[in-house]
Structures are given as C-alpha cells and as structure tokens.
C-alpha cells in the first residue's frame, strides 16, 4: 500500500525555512566570496580622495613647519659657527702671545744665570702654575726691577684671560654641536614628510587625479570670490583714508607743517617689483634665491631689495613690524598663515598675494584665501 506522505522538496533548511538547492548554492558562493574578500581587501578599503587630499595638505604643511625650524636651526648654527671660529682665533692669538712671553722670560732667566743674578728664583717662576704659587716659593719679587714685575703681572693676567676664553670656546662648541643635531633632525623631518606626500599622490589613479584637480579648482574659485569681497571692502577703506589724508594734508599746509612723503609705499613698491620678477621660480625648502625660494626666503629677499632687512624665518618675521587688520592691509604687507605661523606671502592688493606655496609648486600670485579664511593668522607691515 503506497504511502500518503508527500515527498519533501530537495534542498536545505536554513533558520527554519526550506530553501531550494539553487539558493543553497548561492549562499555557499556568498560565503566563499566573503572569505576571499576578507583575505584580500577590496578597493573600498582605500582612503577616499578627500581623505588623501587632506592628508597630502597636512603633510605639506608639516613639511613647511619643519622647513621653518630647519631655517631657524641653520641660521643659529651659522651664527654659532662664526662665534666659535672667532673664539678659537682669539685663543690661538692669546696662546701665541703667552708662548712669546714665556720665551722672553726664559731668555731673561738665562741672562740672569750667566750674570749670577737670582737664576734659581727665575727658574722657579717659569715652573710656577700661578702667581701665588710663585710668590709662595720665591722672594725674587722683592729683588725684581719694575719692568720685570710688570712683565710677570702681564703674563699671569694673560694666562688667566686665555683660560677663560678656552672655556668659553668649549661651551660654544658644545652649543654648536647641539644646533647641528637640531639641523639634521629638521632636515630629516622635511624629507620624510615630502616623501610621504609624494607616495600618496603617486598611488592615485588618473581619474582620481582629475577629480583632485576639480576640487582644487573649486577651492580657488571660492578663494577668488572672497578676495573680490575683501577688495571691495579695502577700496572703501582706502577712499576713507584718502579723504582723511587730504584733510590732514590741507591742515598741515595751513599750519606750515611738513607733509609726509609716503615712503612706505615707495619701499613696498620696490619689494613687490622684485617679487613679481621671481614668479615662476620653484619652491625649494631652505632656499633664499636667486634661483628658488621657500616662503620666508622670498619675503626676506623682496624686502631686502627695497633696502629693508627682515629676519629669515616666519616665527621672527611676524614680529618684525606693526600688526594691522586684514581690512587695512596694503601692498607690501606680510600675510601670515596657520596657528603655528609657518607660511607667509607678500600682499599685492585686492585680496591677492605673491608667495612660494609649497614643494612641487612655483612662486605665483594667488588669493590670500587659498586655504580658507580661517588659515590667515595675521598681517604685518614690516617698514
């Protein structure tokens, strides 16, 4: 007698649900693919283009910060090396003078020996380590002539001064060694940051590089918009300044006072003229021209062309003048960026500046908002 049970469909029960054989095979495939993906991460695990861009920008800023530290250490090392050389030359001259004096005293001792005059006491002097040591050992001083006593006093005075100079030179050498170590560390840091940035950029596909260029273009357009707005504000402020200056000039003429000659504008014009001739030259960290520049090297060279000496590094340049509001910025002013003051450009007006931007770039004109309004630290008028 045949069974009345219905035949069970072929397949597998999954979580209490019957699945056909085809579904079972699909689940098996998914499991296998999951295992493979776990063993070999997909491209989805790569950082996004925005993350790469931010990382590269951060690395460039860190490299520029390290560059300014390198510049400061290099300047300090150069000054200390000159000081050490000066001290060592001074010690050498003093030592030669002591040797000459000692030989002269030796000749006097020999002459005294030949004449039988107090030779033992003079020999005792030549072997003494200090004036007191000599005086404790001998009564020759009472029998010396005035000139002989003066020679002895001068000898020991010079000996003491020479010892102090030697100690000073030793300390300066130790300081120089420490500065050279700082210089090497800063140089190594710059090179590492730049290497990391180049590696990240080299890993981008052609499509990603194109997208990155589009993002950069949008940033520049936004920076240009902000620069135009600042230019309008400054134009209004300039009109007010001119009106005030005209009133002041009129008052001074009526009172017979001297009218200012506008010398800052003259010097700033020379600095800007120099900076414009550097456009297109490459950014090279630690460079001060004439073939390449870093940011502070360019601003220092520009103002030097105008006859004004400003410090080498951004940390010092930011204090080398009068801080003014951004809305009052004039051509020739220095615009500083970031909280750690690691970048600087030369303001040319209308929200624009000339600067040496970063490794791989060239000296160019660009909006002061190139990295966002929040990146602007301060504006300084150097002369």
mmCIF file of C-alpha atoms in Angstrom:
data_model
loop_
_atom_site.group_PDB
_atom_site.id
_atom_site.type_symbol
_atom_site.label_atom_id
_atom_site.label_comp_id
_atom_site.label_asym_id
_atom_site.label_seq_id
_atom_site.Cartn_x
_atom_site.Cartn_y
_atom_site.Cartn_z
ATOM 1 C CA UNK A 1 0.000 0.000 0.000
ATOM 2 C CA UNK A 2 1.507 3.287 -1.097
ATOM 3 C CA UNK A 3 2.348 5.975 1.431
ATOM 4 C CA UNK A 4 0.140 9.056 1.509
ATOM 5 C CA UNK A 5 3.057 11.357 2.642
ATOM 6 C CA UNK A 6 4.065 13.994 0.162
ATOM 7 C CA UNK A 7 7.655 13.889 -0.937
ATOM 8 C CA UNK A 8 9.901 16.521 0.695
ATOM 9 C CA UNK A 9 11.348 19.027 -1.767
ATOM 10 C CA UNK A 10 15.055 18.736 -2.264
ATOM 11 C CA UNK A 11 17.001 21.439 -0.519
ATOM 12 C CA UNK A 12 18.224 22.589 2.890
ATOM 13 C CA UNK A 13 16.523 24.131 5.902
ATOM 14 C CA UNK A 14 18.028 27.494 6.844
ATOM 15 C CA UNK A 15 16.790 29.114 10.028
ATOM 16 C CA UNK A 16 13.589 27.081 9.878
ATOM 17 C CA UNK A 17 12.917 27.943 6.220
ATOM 18 C CA UNK A 18 13.199 25.467 3.393
ATOM 19 C CA UNK A 19 15.419 26.736 0.531
ATOM 20 C CA UNK A 20 15.797 25.252 -2.900
ATOM 21 C CA UNK A 21 19.084 23.746 -3.963
ATOM 22 C CA UNK A 22 19.856 26.763 -6.149
ATOM 23 C CA UNK A 23 19.571 29.114 -3.181
ATOM 24 C CA UNK A 24 21.850 26.850 -1.192
ATOM 25 C CA UNK A 25 24.461 27.072 -3.893
ATOM 26 C CA UNK A 26 24.135 30.871 -3.918
ATOM 27 C CA UNK A 27 24.657 31.049 -0.178
ATOM 28 C CA UNK A 28 27.717 28.881 -0.493
ATOM 29 C CA UNK A 29 29.104 31.240 -3.147
ATOM 30 C CA UNK A 30 28.456 34.278 -0.964
ATOM 31 C CA UNK A 31 30.276 32.633 1.915
ATOM 32 C CA UNK A 32 33.237 31.843 -0.315
ATOM 33 C CA UNK A 33 33.318 35.396 -1.697
ATOM 34 C CA UNK A 34 33.146 36.783 1.822
ATOM 35 C CA UNK A 35 36.138 34.693 2.843
ATOM 36 C CA UNK A 36 38.060 35.805 -0.235
ATOM 37 C CA UNK A 37 37.248 39.466 0.417
ATOM 38 C CA UNK A 38 38.421 39.088 3.988
ATOM 39 C CA UNK A 39 41.718 37.647 2.802
ATOM 40 C CA UNK A 40 42.115 40.259 0.036
ATOM 41 C CA UNK A 41 40.576 43.652 0.972
ATOM 42 C CA UNK A 42 38.845 45.398 -1.921
ATOM 43 C CA UNK A 43 39.498 48.873 -3.223
ATOM 44 C CA UNK A 44 36.691 50.066 -0.953
ATOM 45 C CA UNK A 45 39.192 49.879 1.910
ATOM 46 C CA UNK A 46 41.354 52.567 0.290
ATOM 47 C CA UNK A 47 41.054 56.082 1.728
ATOM 48 C CA UNK A 48 38.695 58.403 -0.110
ATOM 49 C CA UNK A 49 40.034 61.081 -2.419
ATOM 50 C CA UNK A 50 39.059 63.751 0.091
ATOM 51 C CA UNK A 51 40.992 61.905 2.796
ATOM 52 C CA UNK A 52 44.037 61.657 0.533
ATOM 53 C CA UNK A 53 43.802 65.363 -0.293
ATOM 54 C CA UNK A 54 43.591 66.310 3.380
ATOM 55 C CA UNK A 55 46.478 64.016 4.259
ATOM 56 C CA UNK A 56 48.671 65.448 1.488
ATOM 57 C CA UNK A 57 47.834 69.024 2.510
ATOM 58 C CA UNK A 58 48.636 68.186 6.129
ATOM 59 C CA UNK A 59 51.951 66.645 5.115
ATOM 60 C CA UNK A 60 52.889 69.702 3.074
ATOM 61 C CA UNK A 61 52.041 71.985 6.000
ATOM 62 C CA UNK A 62 54.071 69.785 8.341
ATOM 63 C CA UNK A 63 56.950 69.883 5.866
ATOM 64 C CA UNK A 64 56.734 73.675 5.721
ATOM 65 C CA UNK A 65 56.683 73.859 9.515
ATOM 66 C CA UNK A 66 59.769 71.638 9.623
ATOM 67 C CA UNK A 67 61.340 73.847 6.937
ATOM 68 C CA UNK A 68 60.982 76.930 9.122
ATOM 69 C CA UNK A 69 62.542 75.003 12.014
ATOM 70 C CA UNK A 70 65.338 73.970 9.656
ATOM 71 C CA UNK A 71 65.818 77.600 8.585
ATOM 72 C CA UNK A 72 65.965 78.749 12.207
ATOM 73 C CA UNK A 73 68.431 75.995 13.157
ATOM 74 C CA UNK A 74 70.562 76.766 10.098
ATOM 75 C CA UNK A 75 70.680 80.463 10.926
ATOM 76 C CA UNK A 76 71.531 79.707 14.553
ATOM 77 C CA UNK A 77 74.219 77.218 13.523
ATOM 78 C CA UNK A 78 75.786 79.710 11.120
ATOM 79 C CA UNK A 79 75.998 82.393 13.817
ATOM 80 C CA UNK A 80 77.400 79.957 16.375
ATOM 81 C CA UNK A 81 79.987 78.645 13.919
ATOM 82 C CA UNK A 82 81.188 82.212 13.303
ATOM 83 C CA UNK A 83 81.373 82.790 17.050
ATOM 84 C CA UNK A 84 83.324 79.582 17.618
ATOM 85 C CA UNK A 85 85.751 80.492 14.829
ATOM 86 C CA UNK A 86 86.249 83.953 16.351
ATOM 87 C CA UNK A 87 86.851 82.483 19.825
ATOM 88 C CA UNK A 88 89.294 79.895 18.544
ATOM 89 C CA UNK A 89 91.229 82.550 16.618
ATOM 90 C CA UNK A 90 91.333 84.677 19.763
ATOM 91 C CA UNK A 91 92.554 81.746 21.862
ATOM 92 C CA UNK A 92 95.246 80.979 19.277
ATOM 93 C CA UNK A 93 96.491 84.586 19.347
ATOM 94 C CA UNK A 94 96.485 84.670 23.136
ATOM 95 C CA UNK A 95 98.300 81.339 23.352
ATOM 96 C CA UNK A 96 100.960 82.563 20.926
ATOM 97 C CA UNK A 97 101.342 85.725 22.994
ATOM 98 C CA UNK A 98 101.799 83.624 26.145
ATOM 99 C CA UNK A 99 104.379 81.439 24.432
ATOM 100 C CA UNK A 100 106.274 84.518 23.285
ATOM 101 C CA UNK A 101 106.150 85.972 26.809
ATOM 102 C CA UNK A 102 107.325 82.703 28.310
ATOM 103 C CA UNK A 103 110.243 82.556 25.888
ATOM 104 C CA UNK A 104 111.136 86.142 26.750
ATOM 105 C CA UNK A 105 111.092 85.303 30.447
ATOM 106 C CA UNK A 106 113.244 82.265 29.699
ATOM 107 C CA UNK A 107 115.793 84.399 27.936
ATOM 108 C CA UNK A 108 115.816 86.758 30.903
ATOM 109 C CA UNK A 109 116.366 83.813 33.238
ATOM 110 C CA UNK A 110 119.268 82.617 31.105
ATOM 111 C CA UNK A 111 120.789 86.069 31.143
ATOM 112 C CA UNK A 112 120.402 86.252 34.901
ATOM 113 C CA UNK A 113 122.014 82.853 35.243
ATOM 114 C CA UNK A 114 125.001 83.947 33.192
ATOM 115 C CA UNK A 115 125.416 87.045 35.369
ATOM 116 C CA UNK A 116 124.715 85.101 38.573
ATOM 117 C CA UNK A 117 121.644 87.231 39.409
ATOM 118 C CA UNK A 118 118.815 85.271 41.047
ATOM 119 C CA UNK A 119 118.762 82.465 38.465
ATOM 120 C CA UNK A 120 117.170 79.844 40.746
ATOM 121 C CA UNK A 121 114.275 82.153 41.607
ATOM 122 C CA UNK A 122 113.584 82.967 37.951
ATOM 123 C CA UNK A 123 113.572 79.279 37.087
ATOM 124 C CA UNK A 124 111.087 78.752 39.914
ATOM 125 C CA UNK A 125 108.832 81.382 38.311
ATOM 126 C CA UNK A 126 108.912 79.613 34.961
ATOM 127 C CA UNK A 127 107.736 76.381 36.612
ATOM 128 C CA UNK A 128 105.005 78.024 38.697
ATOM 129 C CA UNK A 129 101.335 77.334 37.939
ATOM 130 C CA UNK A 130 100.009 80.608 39.344
ATOM 131 C CA UNK A 131 101.259 83.919 40.712
ATOM 132 C CA UNK A 132 100.524 82.847 44.288
ATOM 133 C CA UNK A 133 102.394 79.577 43.747
ATOM 134 C CA UNK A 134 105.352 81.534 42.550
ATOM 135 C CA UNK A 135 105.218 84.071 45.357
ATOM 136 C CA UNK A 136 104.975 81.256 47.924
ATOM 137 C CA UNK A 137 108.113 79.663 46.533
ATOM 138 C CA UNK A 138 110.305 82.664 45.958
ATOM 139 C CA UNK A 139 111.367 86.027 47.293
ATOM 140 C CA UNK A 140 112.540 87.119 43.873
ATOM 141 C CA UNK A 141 109.751 89.673 43.588
ATOM 142 C CA UNK A 142 111.479 91.904 46.133
ATOM 143 C CA UNK A 143 114.615 91.942 44.016
ATOM 144 C CA UNK A 144 112.923 92.394 40.608
ATOM 145 C CA UNK A 145 113.000 95.652 38.727
ATOM 146 C CA UNK A 146 109.754 97.497 37.987
ATOM 147 C CA UNK A 147 109.773 96.301 34.372
ATOM 148 C CA UNK A 148 110.305 92.684 35.405
ATOM 149 C CA UNK A 149 107.419 92.867 37.868
ATOM 150 C CA UNK A 150 105.173 94.322 35.152
ATOM 151 C CA UNK A 151 106.105 91.501 32.769
ATOM 152 C CA UNK A 152 105.232 88.881 35.385
ATOM 153 C CA UNK A 153 101.883 90.542 36.132
ATOM 154 C CA UNK A 154 101.029 90.772 32.434
ATOM 155 C CA UNK A 155 101.965 87.134 31.865
ATOM 156 C CA UNK A 156 99.674 85.758 34.546
ATOM 157 C CA UNK A 157 96.855 88.156 33.607
ATOM 158 C CA UNK A 158 97.048 86.987 30.005
ATOM 159 C CA UNK A 159 97.227 83.368 31.123
ATOM 160 C CA UNK A 160 94.035 83.733 33.176
ATOM 161 C CA UNK A 161 92.204 85.512 30.327
ATOM 162 C CA UNK A 162 93.289 82.829 27.866
ATOM 163 C CA UNK A 163 91.942 80.068 30.115
ATOM 164 C CA UNK A 164 88.563 81.832 30.291
ATOM 165 C CA UNK A 165 88.460 82.184 26.516
ATOM 166 C CA UNK A 166 89.262 78.494 26.120
ATOM 167 C CA UNK A 167 86.382 77.606 28.441
ATOM 168 C CA UNK A 168 84.062 79.924 26.522
ATOM 169 C CA UNK A 169 85.121 78.346 23.226
ATOM 170 C CA UNK A 170 84.455 74.881 24.659
ATOM 171 C CA UNK A 171 80.938 75.871 25.712
ATOM 172 C CA UNK A 172 80.277 77.423 22.304
ATOM 173 C CA UNK A 173 81.443 74.251 20.597
ATOM 174 C CA UNK A 174 79.011 72.215 22.697
ATOM 175 C CA UNK A 175 76.161 74.563 21.762
ATOM 176 C CA UNK A 176 77.149 74.373 18.104
ATOM 177 C CA UNK A 177 77.086 70.578 18.241
ATOM 178 C CA UNK A 178 73.556 70.645 19.681
ATOM 179 C CA UNK A 179 72.396 73.086 16.987
ATOM 180 C CA UNK A 180 73.861 70.897 14.264
ATOM 181 C CA UNK A 181 71.888 67.977 15.682
ATOM 182 C CA UNK A 182 68.679 70.061 15.561
ATOM 183 C CA UNK A 183 69.514 70.981 11.976
ATOM 184 C CA UNK A 184 69.888 67.348 10.947
ATOM 185 C CA UNK A 185 66.628 66.410 12.715
ATOM 186 C CA UNK A 186 64.672 69.183 10.988
ATOM 187 C CA UNK A 187 66.132 68.245 7.610
ATOM 188 C CA UNK A 188 65.209 64.595 8.118
ATOM 189 C CA UNK A 189 61.653 65.580 9.104
ATOM 190 C CA UNK A 190 61.179 67.694 5.974
ATOM 191 C CA UNK A 191 62.423 64.921 3.726
ATOM 192 C CA UNK A 192 60.166 62.334 5.360
ATOM 193 C CA UNK A 193 57.025 64.488 5.113
ATOM 194 C CA UNK A 194 57.685 65.274 1.456
ATOM 195 C CA UNK A 195 58.370 61.614 0.714
ATOM 196 C CA UNK A 196 55.085 60.573 2.334
ATOM 197 C CA UNK A 197 53.162 63.191 0.329
ATOM 198 C CA UNK A 198 54.756 62.093 -2.960
ATOM 199 C CA UNK A 199 53.955 58.457 -2.197
ATOM 200 C CA UNK A 200 50.277 59.203 -1.548
ATOM 201 C CA UNK A 201 49.973 61.211 -4.760
ATOM 202 C CA UNK A 202 51.722 58.517 -6.791
ATOM 203 C CA UNK A 203 49.113 55.961 -5.698
ATOM 204 C CA UNK A 204 46.221 57.959 -7.176
ATOM 205 C CA UNK A 205 44.688 56.815 -10.443
ATOM 206 C CA UNK A 206 44.403 59.157 -13.421
ATOM 207 C CA UNK A 207 40.688 59.556 -12.701
ATOM 208 C CA UNK A 208 41.361 60.430 -9.058
ATOM 209 C CA UNK A 209 43.987 62.984 -10.059
ATOM 210 C CA UNK A 210 41.464 64.597 -12.400
ATOM 211 C CA UNK A 211 38.897 64.758 -9.590
ATOM 212 C CA UNK A 212 41.529 66.227 -7.285
ATOM 213 C CA UNK A 213 42.218 68.951 -9.852
ATOM 214 C CA UNK A 214 38.490 69.715 -9.974
ATOM 215 C CA UNK A 215 38.334 70.031 -6.187
ATOM 216 C CA UNK A 216 41.346 72.344 -6.244
ATOM 217 C CA UNK A 217 39.730 74.482 -8.950
ATOM 218 C CA UNK A 218 36.594 74.895 -6.830
ATOM 219 C CA UNK A 219 38.706 75.943 -3.854
ATOM 220 C CA UNK A 220 40.455 78.541 -5.990
ATOM 221 C CA UNK A 221 37.151 79.889 -7.264
ATOM 222 C CA UNK A 222 35.877 80.255 -3.705
ATOM 223 C CA UNK A 223 39.140 81.939 -2.689
ATOM 224 C CA UNK A 224 38.814 84.349 -5.628
ATOM 225 C CA UNK A 225 35.269 85.225 -4.573
ATOM 226 C CA UNK A 226 36.429 86.059 -1.054
ATOM 227 C CA UNK A 227 39.344 88.059 -2.440
ATOM 228 C CA UNK A 228 36.958 90.149 -4.531
ATOM 229 C CA UNK A 229 34.831 90.862 -1.480
ATOM 230 C CA UNK A 230 37.905 91.913 0.505
ATOM 231 C CA UNK A 231 38.997 94.124 -2.397
ATOM 232 C CA UNK A 232 35.661 95.938 -2.277
ATOM 233 C CA UNK A 233 35.968 96.457 1.468
ATOM 234 C CA UNK A 234 39.531 97.702 1.142
ATOM 235 C CA UNK A 235 38.601 100.058 -1.698
ATOM 236 C CA UNK A 236 36.008 101.667 0.539
ATOM 237 C CA UNK A 237 38.503 101.884 3.398
ATOM 238 C CA UNK A 238 41.121 103.346 1.046
ATOM 239 C CA UNK A 239 38.726 106.073 -0.077
ATOM 240 C CA UNK A 240 38.117 106.976 3.536
ATOM 241 C CA UNK A 241 41.867 107.013 4.223
ATOM 242 C CA UNK A 242 42.497 109.229 1.202
ATOM 243 C CA UNK A 243 39.818 111.670 2.283
ATOM 244 C CA UNK A 244 41.304 111.769 5.783
ATOM 245 C CA UNK A 245 44.812 112.178 4.370
ATOM 246 C CA UNK A 246 43.684 115.047 2.142
ATOM 247 C CA UNK A 247 42.111 116.807 5.113
ATOM 248 C CA UNK A 248 45.283 116.228 7.170
ATOM 249 C CA UNK A 249 47.474 117.476 4.329
ATOM 250 C CA UNK A 250 45.349 120.585 3.967
ATOM 251 C CA UNK A 251 45.557 121.248 7.704
ATOM 252 C CA UNK A 252 49.349 120.749 7.676
ATOM 253 C CA UNK A 253 49.771 123.146 4.756
ATOM 254 C CA UNK A 254 47.702 125.763 6.525
ATOM 255 C CA UNK A 255 49.845 125.288 9.657
ATOM 256 C CA UNK A 256 53.114 125.240 7.690
ATOM 257 C CA UNK A 257 53.930 121.628 8.705
ATOM 258 C CA UNK A 258 55.858 119.117 6.608
ATOM 259 C CA UNK A 259 53.743 116.734 4.544
ATOM 260 C CA UNK A 260 54.722 113.033 4.772
ATOM 261 C CA UNK A 261 56.441 111.649 1.647
ATOM 262 C CA UNK A 262 54.675 108.278 1.535
ATOM 263 C CA UNK A 263 57.976 106.403 1.893
ATOM 264 C CA UNK A 264 56.321 103.110 2.887
ATOM 265 C CA UNK A 265 54.506 102.935 -0.420
ATOM 266 C CA UNK A 266 57.810 103.604 -2.201
ATOM 267 C CA UNK A 267 59.658 100.819 -0.388
ATOM 268 C CA UNK A 268 56.714 98.431 -0.728
ATOM 269 C CA UNK A 269 56.647 99.119 -4.456
ATOM 270 C CA UNK A 270 60.290 98.049 -4.736
ATOM 271 C CA UNK A 271 59.601 94.874 -2.723
ATOM 272 C CA UNK A 272 56.641 93.987 -4.956
ATOM 273 C CA UNK A 273 58.580 94.713 -8.136
ATOM 274 C CA UNK A 274 61.252 92.275 -7.005
ATOM 275 C CA UNK A 275 58.703 89.622 -6.019
ATOM 276 C CA UNK A 276 56.999 89.818 -9.416
ATOM 277 C CA UNK A 277 60.279 89.047 -11.187
ATOM 278 C CA UNK A 278 60.542 85.829 -9.137
ATOM 279 C CA UNK A 279 57.187 84.450 -10.323
ATOM 280 C CA UNK A 280 57.649 81.044 -11.933
ATOM 281 C CA UNK A 281 60.711 80.077 -9.893
ATOM 282 C CA UNK A 282 60.392 76.797 -7.958
ATOM 283 C CA UNK A 283 59.675 76.379 -4.263
ATOM 284 C CA UNK A 284 62.663 74.674 -2.645
ATOM 285 C CA UNK A 285 62.713 74.280 1.118
ATOM 286 C CA UNK A 286 65.507 76.233 2.772
ATOM 287 C CA UNK A 287 66.158 78.308 -0.373
ATOM 288 C CA UNK A 288 66.667 82.083 -0.353
ATOM 289 C CA UNK A 289 67.229 82.682 -4.064
ATOM 290 C CA UNK A 290 68.106 83.680 -6.606
ATOM 291 C CA UNK A 291 67.024 80.547 -8.476
ATOM 292 C CA UNK A 292 64.496 79.200 -5.967
ATOM 293 C CA UNK A 293 62.786 80.143 -2.705
ATOM 294 C CA UNK A 294 60.790 78.913 0.230
ATOM 295 C CA UNK A 295 58.039 81.182 1.572
ATOM 296 C CA UNK A 296 60.044 83.233 4.080
ATOM 297 C CA UNK A 297 63.105 83.245 1.841
ATOM 298 C CA UNK A 298 61.044 85.047 -0.821
ATOM 299 C CA UNK A 299 59.606 87.692 1.513
ATOM 300 C CA UNK A 300 63.013 88.354 3.062
ATOM 301 C CA UNK A 301 64.627 88.764 -0.364
ATOM 302 C CA UNK A 302 61.799 91.028 -1.587
ATOM 303 C CA UNK A 303 62.101 93.462 1.302
ATOM 304 C CA UNK A 304 65.894 93.344 1.142
ATOM 305 C CA UNK A 305 65.591 94.565 -2.454
ATOM 306 C CA UNK A 306 63.692 97.524 -1.001
ATOM 307 C CA UNK A 307 66.532 98.237 1.443
ATOM 308 C CA UNK A 308 64.789 96.753 4.478
ATOM 309 C CA UNK A 309 66.289 93.836 6.437
ATOM 310 C CA UNK A 310 63.755 91.467 7.970
ATOM 311 C CA UNK A 311 64.517 88.179 9.771
ATOM 312 C CA UNK A 312 64.907 84.876 7.950
ATOM 313 C CA UNK A 313 62.084 82.764 9.372
ATOM 314 C CA UNK A 314 58.331 83.259 9.708
ATOM 315 C CA UNK A 315 58.466 82.983 13.511
ATOM 316 C CA UNK A 316 60.641 86.122 13.596
ATOM 317 C CA UNK A 317 59.176 87.934 10.590
ATOM 318 C CA UNK A 318 55.739 88.010 12.233
ATOM 319 C CA UNK A 319 57.211 90.219 14.987
ATOM 320 C CA UNK A 320 59.282 92.422 12.667
ATOM 321 C CA UNK A 321 56.800 95.225 12.150
ATOM 322 C CA UNK A 322 53.370 96.537 13.010
ATOM 323 C CA UNK A 323 50.361 94.205 13.031
ATOM 324 C CA UNK A 324 47.408 95.653 11.097
ATOM 325 C CA UNK A 325 43.837 94.427 10.495
ATOM 326 C CA UNK A 326 43.280 92.421 7.331
ATOM 327 C CA UNK A 327 40.797 95.040 6.167
ATOM 328 C CA UNK A 328 43.614 97.635 6.321
ATOM 329 C CA UNK A 329 46.230 95.535 4.514
ATOM 330 C CA UNK A 330 48.305 97.480 1.978
ATOM 331 C CA UNK A 331 50.541 96.280 -0.869
ATOM 332 C CA UNK A 332 53.855 95.119 0.567
ATOM 333 C CA UNK A 333 52.432 93.873 3.865
ATOM 334 C CA UNK A 334 53.258 90.349 5.001
ATOM 335 C CA UNK A 335 50.356 87.922 5.360
ATOM 336 C CA UNK A 336 50.983 85.029 7.752
ATOM 337 C CA UNK A 337 49.110 81.736 7.859
ATOM 338 C CA UNK A 338 48.197 78.961 10.323
ATOM 339 C CA UNK A 339 48.299 78.904 14.091
ATOM 340 C CA UNK A 340 51.965 77.932 14.127
ATOM 341 C CA UNK A 341 52.859 80.779 11.707
ATOM 342 C CA UNK A 342 54.536 78.501 9.174
ATOM 343 C CA UNK A 343 53.678 80.279 5.921
ATOM 344 C CA UNK A 344 53.918 83.848 4.632
ATOM 345 C CA UNK A 345 53.115 85.757 1.459
ATOM 346 C CA UNK A 346 53.592 89.307 0.166
ATOM 347 C CA UNK A 347 50.292 91.169 -0.177
ATOM 348 C CA UNK A 348 49.737 92.889 -3.536
ATOM 349 C CA UNK A 349 46.211 94.215 -3.003
ATOM 350 C CA UNK A 350 42.684 93.134 -3.949
ATOM 351 C CA UNK A 351 42.884 90.070 -1.719
ATOM 352 C CA UNK A 352 45.871 88.685 -3.638
ATOM 353 C CA UNK A 353 49.483 87.930 -2.739
ATOM 354 C CA UNK A 354 52.734 86.661 -4.232
ATOM 355 C CA UNK A 355 54.112 83.628 -2.406
ATOM 356 C CA UNK A 356 56.145 80.451 -2.709
ATOM 357 C CA UNK A 357 53.325 77.983 -1.919
ATOM 358 C CA UNK A 358 54.727 74.520 -1.263
ATOM 359 C CA UNK A 359 57.068 71.798 -2.557
ATOM 360 C CA UNK A 360 56.362 70.940 -6.181
ATOM 361 C CA UNK A 361 54.862 74.388 -6.858
ATOM 362 C CA UNK A 362 56.266 77.671 -8.151
ATOM 363 C CA UNK A 363 56.248 81.278 -6.979
ATOM 364 C CA UNK A 364 52.904 82.692 -8.069
ATOM 365 C CA UNK A 365 50.123 85.169 -7.477
ATOM 366 C CA UNK A 366 47.247 83.687 -5.512
ATOM 367 C CA UNK A 367 44.333 84.638 -3.307
ATOM 368 C CA UNK A 368 45.151 85.016 0.372
ATOM 369 C CA UNK A 369 42.140 82.738 0.914
ATOM 370 C CA UNK A 370 43.800 79.876 -0.966
ATOM 371 C CA UNK A 371 43.471 77.624 2.077
ATOM 372 C CA UNK A 372 40.361 79.142 3.599
ATOM 373 C CA UNK A 373 39.762 82.284 5.611
ATOM 374 C CA UNK A 374 40.490 80.539 8.904
ATOM 375 C CA UNK A 375 44.069 79.812 7.822
ATOM 376 C CA UNK A 376 45.017 83.520 7.888
ATOM 377 C CA UNK A 377 46.944 84.275 11.068
ATOM 378 C CA UNK A 378 47.841 87.965 10.838
ATOM 379 C CA UNK A 379 49.037 90.838 8.654
ATOM 380 C CA UNK A 380 52.277 92.687 9.466
ATOM 381 C CA UNK A 381 53.686 95.917 7.988
ATOM 382 C CA UNK A 382 57.470 95.485 8.080
ATOM 383 C CA UNK A 383 58.617 99.068 7.445
#
